[in-house]
Amino acid sequence: MKKMKNGDDFLNFLPCDLSIKILTALEGPSDLVRITAVSRNWRHFVIRHGLCKHLSLQMFPQLSRVDRVNELGGSTKGHAGAGSSNFMEWEALEREHRAYAFLARCCLSTTAGDCISEAIIASSTDNYPEESICNTLEPRDRVARTASYWSSKGQKNPAVPETLTYRLIADLCVVTEIKIRPFQAFFQFGYPIYSAKSVRFRMGHIKDADESCQDSGTDRFAWTYTSQEFEMAQENRLQTFKLPEPILCIGGILQIELLSRVQRQEIDGLFYICVSHVQVVGRPLSPAFGIQILEPPEKFVLEVQSYSLPTLPEQMSSITSLQMRVRDLEQILNLLQGNEGEVEYGYEWEVEDEDEEEFDI
């Protein structure tokens, strides 16, 4: 048996499968990038066997839907002749290596924050626009002494579900947790809390980019991830639902399924679900990365648009910010005009403890 001397490269002595097993036991693609700096031989081994892609797929199984990787603005310098096909194949492997290594770096290096861009549609709304889904983007449950919340339509059957659908700030977002605050009706006797019994989350994209997504029907969306159910407490606090692992949302659409109703309204005897605030915590991967959905929409092209680390916007989208400012101005005008009888409730609103309740799987 040939013995390995000091300074010899173990990749030259071990079987290929064993070398791959050793290298893929590393924590992530970032470690592989460091390994590629050891020697040209190690770099070629990592790239040739697609190890960065392999580890990225372990981190995010949703990447199995990637059909190919494109680098926007890059040019393919092919060579004519017998070796051109080998050159093109190697260039594609290098491109994938750069893309997946940088994607992993973005997921680990960028700061997490609220990723909601806008509220799209609710499956039902009791009084529109006073109780619309747009109110769930407002952290406060009262604006100028008027309650701020979304309310479903009432149902005799408490098992009837509801959905709230949102657009995220990027077509690719790594989502780690969703926060929901059920609404407590402080203007009703007993201050009832209209929570759901449990929640579930879906992530995906619009099937046809030319169609409007102002429809909560699942036929308009292609879902690439569906979570298990999380139990929701009937408490007026921001409840945290932590996903078992970070999820790559492909397409920038997130839907909250509110399953079963627990609170009946005394005045009509119907069951309602009401939500005052929603947050989606994660890391956007734009403008560094984009996607191109292919037809049929089971696959997509991963596009590297820049090798600069993405950052969260300093403030909410202009649409969301404008909506909230308009609502605030409307409430102020109502007060100035003396129309405050509708919003006086006869007692001081108690400030709730802002501690969050976390539900881990």
Coordinates of C-alpha atoms in Angstrom, one line a residue:
M1 CA 0.0 0.0 0.0
K2 CA 1.3 3.4 -0.9
K3 CA 1.8 5.5 2.2
M4 CA 0.9 9.2 2.4
K5 CA 3.9 11.4 3.3
N6 CA 3.8 14.7 5.2
G7 CA 2.5 17.4 3.0
D8 CA 0.8 15.0 0.6
D9 CA -2.7 15.8 -0.5
F10 CA -5.2 13.3 1.0
L11 CA -7.5 13.8 -2.0
N12 CA -5.0 11.9 -4.1
F13 CA -5.0 8.9 -1.7
L14 CA -8.7 8.5 -0.7
P15 CA -11.5 7.2 -2.8
C16 CA -13.5 10.0 -4.4
D17 CA -16.7 9.0 -2.5
L18 CA -14.9 9.1 0.8
S19 CA -13.4 12.5 0.1
I20 CA -16.9 13.8 -0.8
K21 CA -18.3 12.4 2.4
I22 CA -15.6 14.1 4.4
L23 CA -16.0 17.5 2.7
T24 CA -19.8 17.5 2.9
A25 CA -19.7 16.9 6.6
L26 CA -18.6 20.5 7.0
E27 CA -21.0 23.0 8.5
G28 CA -21.9 24.8 5.2
P29 CA -20.8 26.2 1.8
S30 CA -18.8 29.0 3.6
D31 CA -16.3 26.3 4.8
L32 CA -16.1 24.9 1.4
V33 CA -15.1 28.3 0.0
R34 CA -12.3 28.4 2.5
I35 CA -11.2 24.9 1.4
T36 CA -11.0 26.0 -2.2
A37 CA -8.3 28.5 -1.2
V38 CA -6.0 25.7 0.0
S39 CA -4.9 24.5 -3.4
R40 CA -5.9 24.4 -7.0
N41 CA -6.5 20.7 -6.7
W42 CA -8.9 21.2 -3.8
R43 CA -10.7 24.0 -5.6
H44 CA -11.2 21.9 -8.7
F45 CA -12.5 18.9 -6.6
V46 CA -15.1 21.0 -4.8
I47 CA -16.3 22.7 -8.0
R48 CA -16.2 19.5 -10.2
H49 CA -18.4 17.6 -7.7
G50 CA -20.8 20.5 -7.0
L51 CA -20.3 20.4 -3.2
C52 CA -21.5 23.9 -2.6
K53 CA -24.7 23.1 -4.3
H54 CA -25.0 19.8 -2.3
L55 CA -24.7 21.6 1.0
S56 CA -27.1 24.4 -0.1
L57 CA -29.7 21.7 -0.9
Q58 CA -29.2 20.3 2.6
M59 CA -29.9 23.8 4.0
F60 CA -32.8 24.5 1.7
P61 CA -34.5 21.5 0.0
Q62 CA -36.6 24.1 -1.9
L63 CA -33.5 24.6 -4.1
S64 CA -34.2 21.2 -5.7
R65 CA -36.5 23.2 -8.0
V66 CA -33.7 25.1 -9.6
D67 CA -33.4 24.3 -13.3
R68 CA -30.2 26.3 -13.9
V69 CA -28.2 29.2 -12.6
N70 CA -27.7 32.5 -14.6
E71 CA -25.4 35.4 -13.8
L72 CA -27.0 38.5 -15.2
G73 CA -24.5 40.7 -17.0
G74 CA -22.0 37.8 -17.4
S75 CA -20.9 36.6 -20.7
T76 CA -20.0 33.1 -21.8
K77 CA -16.6 33.1 -23.5
G78 CA -16.8 29.8 -25.4
H79 CA -14.0 28.4 -27.5
A80 CA -14.5 26.9 -30.9
G81 CA -13.0 23.5 -31.5
A82 CA -12.9 20.1 -29.9
G83 CA -12.5 21.3 -26.3
S84 CA -15.4 23.9 -26.3
S85 CA -18.0 21.5 -24.8
N86 CA -15.7 20.7 -21.8
F87 CA -15.0 24.4 -21.3
M88 CA -18.7 25.2 -21.3
E89 CA -19.4 22.4 -18.8
W90 CA -16.7 23.6 -16.5
E91 CA -17.9 27.2 -16.7
A92 CA -21.4 26.1 -15.7
L93 CA -19.9 24.3 -12.7
E94 CA -18.0 27.4 -11.7
R95 CA -21.1 29.6 -12.0
E96 CA -23.1 27.2 -9.8
H97 CA -20.3 27.1 -7.3
R98 CA -20.1 31.0 -7.0
A99 CA -23.9 31.3 -6.9
Y100 CA -24.6 28.7 -4.2
A101 CA -21.6 29.8 -2.0
F102 CA -22.8 33.4 -2.2
L103 CA -26.4 32.4 -1.4
A104 CA -25.3 30.6 1.7
R105 CA -23.2 33.6 2.7
C106 CA -26.2 35.9 2.3
C107 CA -28.4 33.7 4.4
L108 CA -25.9 33.7 7.3
S109 CA -24.5 37.2 7.1
T110 CA -27.5 39.5 6.5
T111 CA -29.8 40.8 9.3
A112 CA -33.3 39.3 9.8
G113 CA -36.3 41.6 10.0
D114 CA -39.9 42.0 8.9
C115 CA -40.2 40.9 5.3
I116 CA -43.8 41.9 4.5
S117 CA -44.1 44.3 1.6
E118 CA -47.9 44.5 1.3
A119 CA -51.1 42.8 2.2
I120 CA -52.7 41.2 -0.9
I121 CA -56.0 39.6 0.0
A122 CA -58.1 38.0 2.8
S123 CA -60.4 35.1 2.2
S124 CA -63.2 37.2 3.7
T125 CA -63.7 40.6 5.3
D126 CA -66.6 41.5 7.5
N127 CA -66.6 45.3 6.9
Y128 CA -64.4 46.6 4.1
P129 CA -62.3 48.7 4.2
E130 CA -62.7 49.5 7.9
E131 CA -61.6 45.9 8.9
S132 CA -59.4 45.1 5.9
I133 CA -56.3 43.0 5.9
C134 CA -54.2 46.2 5.4
N135 CA -54.8 46.9 9.1
T136 CA -52.7 43.9 10.0
L137 CA -49.6 45.8 8.9
E138 CA -50.1 48.4 11.6
P139 CA -48.3 47.4 14.8
R140 CA -50.8 49.3 17.0
D141 CA -54.2 47.9 17.7
R142 CA -55.7 51.4 17.9
V143 CA -55.1 54.4 15.7
A144 CA -56.4 57.7 16.9
R145 CA -58.6 55.8 19.4
T146 CA -60.1 53.6 16.6
A147 CA -59.6 49.9 16.7
S148 CA -57.2 48.6 14.0
Y149 CA -57.7 45.0 12.9
W150 CA -58.8 42.6 10.2
S151 CA -62.1 40.7 10.8
S152 CA -63.4 37.7 8.9
K153 CA -67.1 37.3 8.1
G154 CA -69.1 35.5 10.7
Q155 CA -69.8 31.8 10.4
K156 CA -72.2 29.4 12.1
N157 CA -69.7 26.6 11.7
P158 CA -66.6 27.3 13.8
A159 CA -64.5 24.9 11.6
V160 CA -64.6 27.2 8.6
P161 CA -61.0 28.4 8.0
E162 CA -59.7 31.8 6.8
T163 CA -56.6 32.9 4.9
L164 CA -54.5 36.0 4.9
T165 CA -52.1 36.4 1.9
Y166 CA -49.1 38.7 1.8
R167 CA -46.4 39.7 -0.7
L168 CA -42.9 39.7 0.7
I169 CA -40.2 42.3 -0.1
A170 CA -38.2 39.9 -2.3
D171 CA -38.9 37.0 -4.6
L172 CA -36.4 35.0 -2.6
C173 CA -36.7 35.3 1.2
V174 CA -35.4 33.1 3.9
V175 CA -38.3 32.9 6.5
T176 CA -37.6 31.8 10.0
E177 CA -40.7 32.7 12.0
I178 CA -44.2 34.3 11.7
K179 CA -45.7 36.5 14.4
I180 CA -49.5 37.0 14.8
R181 CA -51.4 39.0 17.3
P182 CA -55.1 38.1 17.7
F183 CA -57.5 41.0 18.2
Q184 CA -59.2 41.6 21.5
A185 CA -62.5 43.5 21.1
F186 CA -62.1 46.1 23.9
F187 CA -65.4 47.7 22.7
Q188 CA -67.4 44.5 23.5
F189 CA -68.6 43.2 26.8
G190 CA -66.1 40.9 28.4
Y191 CA -63.3 42.0 26.0
P192 CA -63.4 38.8 23.9
I193 CA -60.4 37.7 21.9
Y194 CA -61.1 36.4 18.4
S195 CA -58.2 34.1 17.8
A196 CA -58.0 31.0 15.7
K197 CA -57.5 27.6 17.2
S198 CA -54.4 26.9 15.1
V199 CA -52.4 28.3 12.2
R200 CA -50.5 26.9 9.2
F201 CA -48.3 28.7 6.7
R202 CA -47.8 28.3 2.9
M203 CA -45.1 29.9 0.8
G204 CA -44.9 30.1 -3.0
H205 CA -45.5 32.2 -6.1
I206 CA -48.2 33.4 -8.5
K207 CA -48.7 30.8 -11.2
D208 CA -49.3 33.4 -14.0
A209 CA -47.4 36.7 -13.6
D210 CA -49.8 38.4 -16.0
E211 CA -52.8 37.7 -13.8
S212 CA -53.9 39.7 -10.7
C213 CA -53.2 38.0 -7.4
Q214 CA -56.2 39.7 -5.8
D215 CA -57.8 36.3 -5.2
S216 CA -57.3 34.1 -2.2
G217 CA -58.0 30.9 -4.1
T218 CA -55.2 28.4 -4.1
D219 CA -55.5 27.9 -7.8
R220 CA -53.8 31.3 -8.4
F221 CA -50.7 30.2 -6.5
A222 CA -48.1 27.4 -6.7
W223 CA -47.1 26.5 -3.1
T224 CA -43.5 25.3 -2.7
Y225 CA -43.8 24.9 1.1
T226 CA -46.6 24.1 3.6
S227 CA -45.9 24.0 7.3
Q228 CA -47.5 21.8 9.9
E229 CA -50.1 23.2 12.2
F230 CA -49.2 25.4 15.2
E231 CA -51.6 25.8 18.1
M232 CA -52.6 29.5 18.7
A233 CA -53.3 30.8 22.2
Q234 CA -56.5 32.8 22.8
E235 CA -54.4 35.7 24.1
N236 CA -54.0 39.3 23.1
R237 CA -50.2 39.2 22.5
L238 CA -47.8 38.9 19.6
Q239 CA -47.4 35.2 19.3
T240 CA -44.3 33.8 17.7
F241 CA -44.5 30.7 15.5
K242 CA -41.0 29.5 14.8
L243 CA -40.5 27.2 11.8
P244 CA -38.6 24.0 12.5
E245 CA -35.9 25.2 10.1
P246 CA -35.3 28.3 7.9
I247 CA -37.4 28.1 4.7
L248 CA -36.6 29.6 1.4
C249 CA -39.7 31.3 0.1
I250 CA -39.6 31.0 -3.7
G251 CA -41.8 33.6 -5.4
G252 CA -42.3 36.0 -2.5
I253 CA -45.9 35.0 -1.5
L254 CA -46.8 33.9 2.0
Q255 CA -50.2 32.8 3.1
I256 CA -51.5 32.3 6.7
E257 CA -54.2 29.7 7.2
L258 CA -56.3 30.4 10.3
L259 CA -57.9 27.1 11.2
S260 CA -61.0 26.8 13.3
R261 CA -62.7 29.6 15.3
V262 CA -63.0 29.8 19.1
Q263 CA -64.9 32.9 19.8
R264 CA -68.6 33.6 19.2
Q265 CA -69.9 37.1 19.0
E266 CA -72.8 37.7 21.3
I267 CA -74.7 40.1 19.1
D268 CA -75.3 37.7 16.2
G269 CA -74.2 34.3 17.6
L270 CA -71.6 33.8 14.8
F271 CA -68.0 32.8 15.0
Y272 CA -65.3 35.2 13.9
I273 CA -61.5 35.4 13.5
C274 CA -59.8 38.8 14.0
V275 CA -56.1 39.7 13.7
S276 CA -54.6 43.0 14.7
H277 CA -50.9 42.5 13.5
V278 CA -48.8 40.2 11.5
Q279 CA -45.0 40.0 11.0
V280 CA -42.9 37.7 8.8
V281 CA -39.3 37.5 10.1
G282 CA -36.6 36.6 7.6
R283 CA -33.8 37.7 5.3
P284 CA -34.5 39.0 1.8
L285 CA -32.1 37.8 -0.9
S286 CA -32.7 40.7 -3.3
P287 CA -31.3 42.6 -5.1
A288 CA -28.5 40.0 -5.1
F289 CA -30.8 37.2 -6.3
G290 CA -33.9 37.0 -8.5
I291 CA -35.9 34.2 -10.0
Q292 CA -37.5 33.4 -13.3
I293 CA -40.5 31.0 -13.0
L294 CA -40.5 28.4 -15.8
E295 CA -43.6 26.8 -17.4
P296 CA -44.8 24.5 -16.0
P297 CA -44.0 26.2 -12.7
E298 CA -42.4 23.3 -10.9
K299 CA -38.9 24.7 -11.9
F300 CA -37.3 28.1 -11.8
V301 CA -34.1 29.8 -12.9
L302 CA -31.9 31.2 -10.1
E303 CA -30.5 34.5 -11.3
V304 CA -27.5 36.2 -9.6
Q305 CA -28.0 39.9 -10.2
S306 CA -25.2 41.1 -8.0
Y307 CA -22.5 39.8 -5.7
S308 CA -23.2 42.5 -3.1
L309 CA -24.8 41.4 0.2
P310 CA -28.5 42.3 0.3
T311 CA -29.9 44.4 3.1
L312 CA -33.4 45.0 4.6
P313 CA -35.1 48.2 3.6
E314 CA -34.7 51.0 6.1
Q315 CA -38.5 51.5 6.1
M316 CA -41.6 49.8 4.9
S317 CA -42.6 49.9 1.2
S318 CA -44.0 53.2 0.0
I319 CA -47.4 51.6 -0.7
T320 CA -47.7 50.3 2.9
S321 CA -46.4 53.5 4.4
L322 CA -48.8 55.6 2.4
Q323 CA -51.8 53.5 3.3
M324 CA -51.0 53.9 7.0
R325 CA -50.5 57.6 6.7
V326 CA -53.8 58.0 4.9
R327 CA -55.5 56.0 7.7
D328 CA -54.0 58.2 10.4
L329 CA -55.0 61.4 8.6
E330 CA -58.6 60.1 8.2
Q331 CA -58.8 59.4 11.9
I332 CA -57.4 62.9 12.8
L333 CA -59.9 64.6 10.5
N334 CA -62.8 62.6 12.1
L335 CA -61.6 63.8 15.5
L336 CA -61.3 67.4 14.3
Q337 CA -64.9 67.3 12.9
G338 CA -66.2 66.0 16.2
N339 CA -67.0 62.5 14.9
E340 CA -65.4 60.8 17.9
G341 CA -68.6 59.3 19.4
E342 CA -67.9 56.1 17.5
V343 CA -64.5 55.6 19.0
E344 CA -65.1 56.5 22.7
Y345 CA -65.3 53.4 24.7
G346 CA -65.8 54.8 28.2
Y347 CA -62.6 53.4 29.8
E348 CA -58.9 53.5 29.5
W349 CA -57.2 50.9 27.4
E350 CA -54.8 48.8 29.4
V351 CA -51.4 48.4 27.9
E352 CA -50.6 44.7 27.5
D353 CA -47.3 43.1 28.4
E354 CA -45.2 43.1 25.2
D355 CA -43.6 39.8 26.1
E356 CA -44.0 37.3 23.2
E357 CA -45.0 33.7 23.5
E358 CA -43.0 31.4 21.4
F359 CA -44.1 28.1 20.0
D360 CA -41.3 25.8 19.0
I361 CA -41.7 22.5 17.3

